[in-house]
Amino acid sequence: QQQVKQSPQSLIVQKGGISIINCAYENTAFDYFPWYQQFPGKGPALLIAIRPDVSEKKEGRFTISFNKSAKQFSLHIMDSQPGDSATYFCAAPRGRAAGNKLTFGGGTRVLVKP
Amino acid sequence: AAGVIQSPRHLIKEKRETATLKCYPIPRHDTVYWYQQGPGQDPQFLISFYEKMQSDKGSIPDRFSAQQFSDYHSELNMSSLELGDSALYFCASSLLSYEQYFGPGTRLTVT
């Protein structure tokens, strides 16, 4: 049973455009939602994360929007650049205890065209 | 800033051989996680350790074992390797329970 579902699977955006990736979760006990960025052959890098007590968090060109009632959260990449071309994963931890696994959402491959 | 260190970065083994992957967490991090990632797939959780004790367990084959040592580094031991074990293996570490930082990975190829 997949507890975190991500869409779209792939995305092509022009340089300067906005990339939007959505995630839906099922477990209402989830209370931390990170996004990871991964380049081919590299490890996932923690990009930005949000807790459900806020509806939006912004770091530079990256913004997370959170809708608790809909159990959805999304990543917006503003002014997308070719260097942003990567795979993006949303995730959620199983619980608060140390060592609890992350469940990933499937990934979205983003290609930013110059 | 110091990151997670994994060794070796690349490993080629034959079927039925054994492999040992090592992970050195970010200094002061007390929790280590192991993930396996196939081509075009999510990282899949294998196992984690907190303060040298197994904390959570995922879909780790019985042929695999892992441990965390007193200096907090961890090793993933893989025996009777199969072709399907070919993948990227990532170690992640954390101090707070949520923020997991991933290493560069070990690419294992089984021939």
PDB file of C-alpha atoms in Angstrom:
ATOM      1  CA  GLN A   1       0.000   0.000   0.000  1.00  0.00           C
ATOM      2  CA  GLN A   2       1.565   3.217  -1.175  1.00  0.00           C
ATOM      3  CA  GLN A   3       1.065   5.864   1.479  1.00  0.00           C
ATOM      4  CA  VAL A   4       2.518   8.783  -0.445  1.00  0.00           C
ATOM      5  CA  LYS A   5       1.562   9.396  -4.068  1.00  0.00           C
ATOM      6  CA  GLN A   6       3.356  11.915  -6.241  1.00  0.00           C
ATOM      7  CA  SER A   7       2.373  13.488  -9.556  1.00  0.00           C
ATOM      8  CA  PRO A   8       3.241  14.064 -12.309  1.00  0.00           C
ATOM      9  CA  GLN A   9       5.853  11.417 -13.056  1.00  0.00           C
ATOM     10  CA  SER A  10       7.667  13.790 -15.369  1.00  0.00           C
ATOM     11  CA  LEU A  11       7.563  17.464 -16.147  1.00  0.00           C
ATOM     12  CA  ILE A  12       9.069  19.676 -18.836  1.00  0.00           C
ATOM     13  CA  VAL A  13       9.236  23.399 -18.185  1.00  0.00           C
ATOM     14  CA  GLN A  14      10.862  26.292 -19.953  1.00  0.00           C
ATOM     15  CA  LYS A  15      13.616  28.249 -18.280  1.00  0.00           C
ATOM     16  CA  GLY A  16      12.062  30.891 -16.073  1.00  0.00           C
ATOM     17  CA  GLY A  17       8.816  28.984 -15.706  1.00  0.00           C
ATOM     18  CA  ILE A  18       7.227  27.441 -12.622  1.00  0.00           C
ATOM     19  CA  SER A  19       7.507  23.737 -11.852  1.00  0.00           C
ATOM     20  CA  ILE A  20       4.737  22.318  -9.681  1.00  0.00           C
ATOM     21  CA  ILE A  21       4.848  18.841  -8.158  1.00  0.00           C
ATOM     22  CA  ASN A  22       2.055  17.448  -6.032  1.00  0.00           C
ATOM     23  CA  CYS A  23       1.950  14.811  -3.330  1.00  0.00           C
ATOM     24  CA  ALA A  24      -0.967  13.190  -1.561  1.00  0.00           C
ATOM     25  CA  TYR A  25      -0.668  11.189   1.622  1.00  0.00           C
ATOM     26  CA  GLU A  26      -2.985   8.811   3.426  1.00  0.00           C
ATOM     27  CA  ASN A  27      -1.690   8.566   6.960  1.00  0.00           C
ATOM     28  CA  THR A  28      -2.912  11.497   9.022  1.00  0.00           C
ATOM     29  CA  ALA A  29      -0.242  10.676  11.601  1.00  0.00           C
ATOM     30  CA  PHE A  30       2.417  11.972   9.217  1.00  0.00           C
ATOM     31  CA  ASP A  31       3.656  15.285  10.594  1.00  0.00           C
ATOM     32  CA  TYR A  32       6.756  16.098   8.620  1.00  0.00           C
ATOM     33  CA  PHE A  33       6.974  16.372   4.856  1.00  0.00           C
ATOM     34  CA  PRO A  34      10.382  16.737   3.199  1.00  0.00           C
ATOM     35  CA  TRP A  35      11.282  17.128  -0.431  1.00  0.00           C
ATOM     36  CA  TYR A  36      14.463  15.644  -1.818  1.00  0.00           C
ATOM     37  CA  GLN A  37      16.314  16.538  -5.018  1.00  0.00           C
ATOM     38  CA  GLN A  38      18.353  13.871  -6.742  1.00  0.00           C
ATOM     39  CA  PHE A  39      20.701  14.166  -9.694  1.00  0.00           C
ATOM     40  CA  PRO A  40      21.592  11.039 -11.704  1.00  0.00           C
ATOM     41  CA  GLY A  41      24.023   8.812  -9.833  1.00  0.00           C
ATOM     42  CA  LYS A  42      23.960  11.039  -6.741  1.00  0.00           C
ATOM     43  CA  GLY A  43      22.341  10.734  -3.361  1.00  0.00           C
ATOM     44  CA  PRO A  44      19.015  12.442  -2.586  1.00  0.00           C
ATOM     45  CA  ALA A  45      19.613  15.882  -1.093  1.00  0.00           C
ATOM     46  CA  LEU A  46      17.202  17.338   1.437  1.00  0.00           C
ATOM     47  CA  LEU A  47      15.767  20.395  -0.282  1.00  0.00           C
ATOM     48  CA  ILE A  48      13.031  21.771   1.940  1.00  0.00           C
ATOM     49  CA  ALA A  49      10.581  20.403   4.502  1.00  0.00           C
ATOM     50  CA  ILE A  50       7.362  21.464   6.198  1.00  0.00           C
ATOM     51  CA  ARG A  51       5.339  20.545   9.255  1.00  0.00           C
ATOM     52  CA  PRO A  52       1.526  20.581   9.138  1.00  0.00           C
ATOM     53  CA  ASP A  53       1.207  23.491  11.543  1.00  0.00           C
ATOM     54  CA  VAL A  54       2.111  25.887   8.714  1.00  0.00           C
ATOM     55  CA  SER A  55       0.500  26.190   5.283  1.00  0.00           C
ATOM     56  CA  GLU A  56       3.497  27.426   3.359  1.00  0.00           C
ATOM     57  CA  LYS A  57       7.277  27.534   3.599  1.00  0.00           C
ATOM     58  CA  LYS A  58       9.606  29.306   1.219  1.00  0.00           C
ATOM     59  CA  GLU A  59      13.345  28.935   0.765  1.00  0.00           C
ATOM     60  CA  GLY A  60      14.751  30.858  -2.127  1.00  0.00           C
ATOM     61  CA  ARG A  61      13.032  29.735  -5.315  1.00  0.00           C
ATOM     62  CA  PHE A  62      11.499  26.691  -3.630  1.00  0.00           C
ATOM     63  CA  THR A  63       8.124  26.810  -1.878  1.00  0.00           C
ATOM     64  CA  ILE A  64       6.121  24.086  -0.163  1.00  0.00           C
ATOM     65  CA  SER A  65       2.369  24.540   0.096  1.00  0.00           C
ATOM     66  CA  PHE A  66       0.497  22.332   2.527  1.00  0.00           C
ATOM     67  CA  ASN A  67      -3.231  21.550   2.616  1.00  0.00           C
ATOM     68  CA  LYS A  68      -3.940  19.519   5.726  1.00  0.00           C
ATOM     69  CA  SER A  69      -7.652  18.994   5.075  1.00  0.00           C
ATOM     70  CA  ALA A  70      -6.968  17.632   1.600  1.00  0.00           C
ATOM     71  CA  LYS A  71      -3.921  15.684   2.807  1.00  0.00           C
ATOM     72  CA  GLN A  72      -1.860  17.173   0.031  1.00  0.00           C
ATOM     73  CA  PHE A  73       1.344  19.126  -0.266  1.00  0.00           C
ATOM     74  CA  SER A  74       3.157  20.526  -3.239  1.00  0.00           C
ATOM     75  CA  LEU A  75       6.540  21.843  -4.297  1.00  0.00           C
ATOM     76  CA  HIS A  76       6.776  24.952  -6.431  1.00  0.00           C
ATOM     77  CA  ILE A  77      10.033  25.806  -8.165  1.00  0.00           C
ATOM     78  CA  MET A  78       9.926  29.425  -9.238  1.00  0.00           C
ATOM     79  CA  ASP A  79      12.054  30.814 -12.083  1.00  0.00           C
ATOM     80  CA  SER A  80      13.120  27.273 -13.012  1.00  0.00           C
ATOM     81  CA  GLN A  81      16.693  26.949 -14.261  1.00  0.00           C
ATOM     82  CA  PRO A  82      18.391  24.221 -16.320  1.00  0.00           C
ATOM     83  CA  GLY A  83      20.395  23.341 -13.211  1.00  0.00           C
ATOM     84  CA  ASP A  84      17.113  22.398 -11.513  1.00  0.00           C
ATOM     85  CA  SER A  85      16.742  19.462 -13.915  1.00  0.00           C
ATOM     86  CA  ALA A  86      16.646  16.515 -11.553  1.00  0.00           C
ATOM     87  CA  THR A  87      14.304  14.015  -9.960  1.00  0.00           C
ATOM     88  CA  TYR A  88      12.306  15.326  -7.024  1.00  0.00           C
ATOM     89  CA  PHE A  89      10.874  13.089  -4.310  1.00  0.00           C
ATOM     90  CA  CYS A  90       8.321  13.921  -1.679  1.00  0.00           C
ATOM     91  CA  ALA A  91       8.451  11.768   1.420  1.00  0.00           C
ATOM     92  CA  ALA A  92       7.036  11.214   4.866  1.00  0.00           C
ATOM     93  CA  PRO A  93       8.486   9.458   7.903  1.00  0.00           C
ATOM     94  CA  ARG A  94       6.633   6.582   9.488  1.00  0.00           C
ATOM     95  CA  GLY A  95       6.654   8.202  12.879  1.00  0.00           C
ATOM     96  CA  ARG A  96       8.523  10.365  15.324  1.00  0.00           C
ATOM     97  CA  ALA A  97      10.824   7.767  16.823  1.00  0.00           C
ATOM     98  CA  ALA A  98      14.472   7.907  15.841  1.00  0.00           C
ATOM     99  CA  GLY A  99      15.252   5.575  12.990  1.00  0.00           C
ATOM    100  CA  ASN A 100      11.837   5.548  11.416  1.00  0.00           C
ATOM    101  CA  LYS A 101      11.965   5.071   7.676  1.00  0.00           C
ATOM    102  CA  LEU A 102      11.025   7.567   5.010  1.00  0.00           C
ATOM    103  CA  THR A 103       8.346   6.540   2.539  1.00  0.00           C
ATOM    104  CA  PHE A 104       8.884   8.198  -0.820  1.00  0.00           C
ATOM    105  CA  GLY A 105       6.236   9.291  -3.292  1.00  0.00           C
ATOM    106  CA  GLY A 106       7.514   7.848  -6.564  1.00  0.00           C
ATOM    107  CA  GLY A 107       9.519  10.740  -7.905  1.00  0.00           C
ATOM    108  CA  THR A 108       9.044  13.398 -10.569  1.00  0.00           C
ATOM    109  CA  ARG A 109      11.635  13.864 -13.257  1.00  0.00           C
ATOM    110  CA  VAL A 110      11.888  17.559 -14.057  1.00  0.00           C
ATOM    111  CA  LEU A 111      13.532  18.814 -17.215  1.00  0.00           C
ATOM    112  CA  VAL A 112      14.078  22.542 -17.579  1.00  0.00           C
ATOM    113  CA  LYS A 113      14.648  23.563 -21.179  1.00  0.00           C
ATOM    114  CA  PRO A 114      16.916  26.552 -21.826  1.00  0.00           C
TER     115      PRO A 114
ATOM    116  CA  ALA B   1      29.884  20.991   6.214  1.00  0.00           C
ATOM    117  CA  ALA B   2      30.732  17.353   6.701  1.00  0.00           C
ATOM    118  CA  GLY B   3      28.501  14.909   4.892  1.00  0.00           C
ATOM    119  CA  VAL B   4      27.765  11.207   5.039  1.00  0.00           C
ATOM    120  CA  ILE B   5      30.650   9.149   3.717  1.00  0.00           C
ATOM    121  CA  GLN B   6      30.127   5.837   1.965  1.00  0.00           C
ATOM    122  CA  SER B   7      32.661   3.358   0.760  1.00  0.00           C
ATOM    123  CA  PRO B   8      33.332   1.952  -1.658  1.00  0.00           C
ATOM    124  CA  ARG B   9      31.639   4.149  -4.227  1.00  0.00           C
ATOM    125  CA  HIS B  10      31.572   1.397  -6.825  1.00  0.00           C
ATOM    126  CA  LEU B  11      31.653  -2.336  -6.347  1.00  0.00           C
ATOM    127  CA  ILE B  12      31.522  -5.169  -8.837  1.00  0.00           C
ATOM    128  CA  LYS B  13      30.830  -8.652  -7.575  1.00  0.00           C
ATOM    129  CA  GLU B  14      29.897 -11.961  -9.066  1.00  0.00           C
ATOM    130  CA  LYS B  15      26.818 -13.967  -8.215  1.00  0.00           C
ATOM    131  CA  ARG B  16      27.008 -15.792  -4.896  1.00  0.00           C
ATOM    132  CA  GLU B  17      29.829 -13.571  -3.645  1.00  0.00           C
ATOM    133  CA  THR B  18      29.641 -11.368  -0.566  1.00  0.00           C
ATOM    134  CA  ALA B  19      29.918  -7.599  -0.260  1.00  0.00           C
ATOM    135  CA  THR B  20      30.368  -5.181   2.612  1.00  0.00           C
ATOM    136  CA  LEU B  21      29.272  -1.568   2.328  1.00  0.00           C
ATOM    137  CA  LYS B  22      30.407   1.002   4.861  1.00  0.00           C
ATOM    138  CA  CYS B  23      28.775   4.195   6.037  1.00  0.00           C
ATOM    139  CA  TYR B  24      30.208   6.988   8.169  1.00  0.00           C
ATOM    140  CA  PRO B  25      27.463   9.318   9.389  1.00  0.00           C
ATOM    141  CA  ILE B  26      27.691  13.053   9.778  1.00  0.00           C
ATOM    142  CA  PRO B  27      29.597  13.794  13.018  1.00  0.00           C
ATOM    143  CA  ARG B  28      27.316  13.695  16.093  1.00  0.00           C
ATOM    144  CA  HIS B  29      24.520  11.991  14.183  1.00  0.00           C
ATOM    145  CA  ASP B  30      23.324   8.966  16.127  1.00  0.00           C
ATOM    146  CA  THR B  31      20.990   7.298  13.636  1.00  0.00           C
ATOM    147  CA  VAL B  32      21.875   5.519  10.422  1.00  0.00           C
ATOM    148  CA  TYR B  33      19.556   4.312   7.672  1.00  0.00           C
ATOM    149  CA  TRP B  34      20.148   2.079   4.658  1.00  0.00           C
ATOM    150  CA  TYR B  35      18.180   2.398   1.420  1.00  0.00           C
ATOM    151  CA  GLN B  36      18.328   0.546  -1.875  1.00  0.00           C
ATOM    152  CA  GLN B  37      17.457   2.294  -5.130  1.00  0.00           C
ATOM    153  CA  GLY B  38      16.927   0.568  -8.455  1.00  0.00           C
ATOM    154  CA  PRO B  39      16.942   2.432 -11.783  1.00  0.00           C
ATOM    155  CA  GLY B  40      14.026   4.839 -12.028  1.00  0.00           C
ATOM    156  CA  GLN B  41      12.710   3.846  -8.612  1.00  0.00           C
ATOM    157  CA  ASP B  42      12.240   5.347  -5.170  1.00  0.00           C
ATOM    158  CA  PRO B  43      14.813   4.655  -2.512  1.00  0.00           C
ATOM    159  CA  GLN B  44      13.505   1.619  -0.644  1.00  0.00           C
ATOM    160  CA  PHE B  45      14.187   1.411   3.064  1.00  0.00           C
ATOM    161  CA  LEU B  46      16.191  -1.557   4.271  1.00  0.00           C
ATOM    162  CA  ILE B  47      17.098  -1.046   7.918  1.00  0.00           C
ATOM    163  CA  SER B  48      18.041   1.592  10.465  1.00  0.00           C
ATOM    164  CA  PHE B  49      19.951   1.864  13.717  1.00  0.00           C
ATOM    165  CA  TYR B  50      19.658   4.301  16.580  1.00  0.00           C
ATOM    166  CA  GLU B  51      22.388   4.364  19.190  1.00  0.00           C
ATOM    167  CA  LYS B  52      23.730   1.057  17.856  1.00  0.00           C
ATOM    168  CA  MET B  53      20.399  -0.740  18.231  1.00  0.00           C
ATOM    169  CA  GLN B  54      18.213  -1.778  15.297  1.00  0.00           C
ATOM    170  CA  SER B  55      15.397   0.719  15.097  1.00  0.00           C
ATOM    171  CA  ASP B  56      13.270  -0.049  12.057  1.00  0.00           C
ATOM    172  CA  LYS B  57      13.312  -2.773   9.469  1.00  0.00           C
ATOM    173  CA  GLY B  58      12.040  -2.763   5.924  1.00  0.00           C
ATOM    174  CA  SER B  59      12.229  -5.160   3.029  1.00  0.00           C
ATOM    175  CA  ILE B  60      15.744  -6.333   3.734  1.00  0.00           C
ATOM    176  CA  PRO B  61      16.516  -9.844   2.454  1.00  0.00           C
ATOM    177  CA  ASP B  62      17.636 -12.433   4.992  1.00  0.00           C
ATOM    178  CA  ARG B  63      20.898 -12.606   3.034  1.00  0.00           C
ATOM    179  CA  PHE B  64      21.663  -9.076   4.192  1.00  0.00           C
ATOM    180  CA  SER B  65      22.682  -8.021   7.665  1.00  0.00           C
ATOM    181  CA  ALA B  66      23.811  -4.739   9.140  1.00  0.00           C
ATOM    182  CA  GLN B  67      25.078  -3.242  12.322  1.00  0.00           C
ATOM    183  CA  GLN B  68      26.111   0.055  13.829  1.00  0.00           C
ATOM    184  CA  PHE B  69      29.363   0.235  15.702  1.00  0.00           C
ATOM    185  CA  SER B  70      30.449   2.151  18.799  1.00  0.00           C
ATOM    186  CA  ASP B  71      31.793   5.003  16.654  1.00  0.00           C
ATOM    187  CA  TYR B  72      28.362   5.143  14.960  1.00  0.00           C
ATOM    188  CA  HIS B  73      29.571   3.979  11.581  1.00  0.00           C
ATOM    189  CA  SER B  74      27.533   1.225  10.013  1.00  0.00           C
ATOM    190  CA  GLU B  75      28.182  -1.690   7.715  1.00  0.00           C
ATOM    191  CA  LEU B  76      25.778  -3.514   5.425  1.00  0.00           C
ATOM    192  CA  ASN B  77      26.819  -7.077   4.749  1.00  0.00           C
ATOM    193  CA  MET B  78      25.373  -8.800   1.712  1.00  0.00           C
ATOM    194  CA  SER B  79      25.881 -12.487   1.047  1.00  0.00           C
ATOM    195  CA  SER B  80      24.949 -14.880  -1.756  1.00  0.00           C
ATOM    196  CA  LEU B  81      24.619 -11.940  -4.097  1.00  0.00           C
ATOM    197  CA  GLU B  82      22.057 -12.157  -6.867  1.00  0.00           C
ATOM    198  CA  LEU B  83      21.767 -10.237 -10.125  1.00  0.00           C
ATOM    199  CA  GLY B  84      18.744  -8.449  -8.696  1.00  0.00           C
ATOM    200  CA  ASP B  85      20.863  -6.959  -5.929  1.00  0.00           C
ATOM    201  CA  SER B  86      22.481  -4.639  -8.459  1.00  0.00           C
ATOM    202  CA  ALA B  87      21.438  -1.161  -7.367  1.00  0.00           C
ATOM    203  CA  LEU B  88      22.517   2.025  -5.695  1.00  0.00           C
ATOM    204  CA  TYR B  89      22.783   1.657  -1.940  1.00  0.00           C
ATOM    205  CA  PHE B  90      22.437   4.788   0.116  1.00  0.00           C
ATOM    206  CA  CYS B  91      23.186   5.423   3.706  1.00  0.00           C
ATOM    207  CA  ALA B  92      21.539   8.327   5.471  1.00  0.00           C
ATOM    208  CA  SER B  93      22.082   9.741   8.921  1.00  0.00           C
ATOM    209  CA  SER B  94      20.150  11.947  11.283  1.00  0.00           C
ATOM    210  CA  LEU B  95      20.370  13.534  14.690  1.00  0.00           C
ATOM    211  CA  LEU B  96      16.825  14.802  14.902  1.00  0.00           C
ATOM    212  CA  SER B  97      14.495  11.974  14.050  1.00  0.00           C
ATOM    213  CA  TYR B  98      13.133  13.544  10.886  1.00  0.00           C
ATOM    214  CA  GLU B  99      15.940  15.148   8.911  1.00  0.00           C
ATOM    215  CA  GLN B 100      17.724  12.400   7.072  1.00  0.00           C
ATOM    216  CA  TYR B 101      20.845  13.313   5.120  1.00  0.00           C
ATOM    217  CA  PHE B 102      21.906  10.939   2.406  1.00  0.00           C
ATOM    218  CA  GLY B 103      25.373   9.910   1.360  1.00  0.00           C
ATOM    219  CA  PRO B 104      26.650   9.705  -2.227  1.00  0.00           C
ATOM    220  CA  GLY B 105      25.816   6.027  -2.471  1.00  0.00           C
ATOM    221  CA  THR B 106      27.551   2.817  -3.432  1.00  0.00           C
ATOM    222  CA  ARG B 107      26.805   1.454  -6.881  1.00  0.00           C
ATOM    223  CA  LEU B 108      26.788  -2.323  -6.650  1.00  0.00           C
ATOM    224  CA  THR B 109      26.928  -4.340  -9.841  1.00  0.00           C
ATOM    225  CA  VAL B 110      26.461  -8.091  -9.628  1.00  0.00           C
ATOM    226  CA  THR B 111      27.549 -10.037 -12.718  1.00  0.00           C
TER     227      THR B 111
END
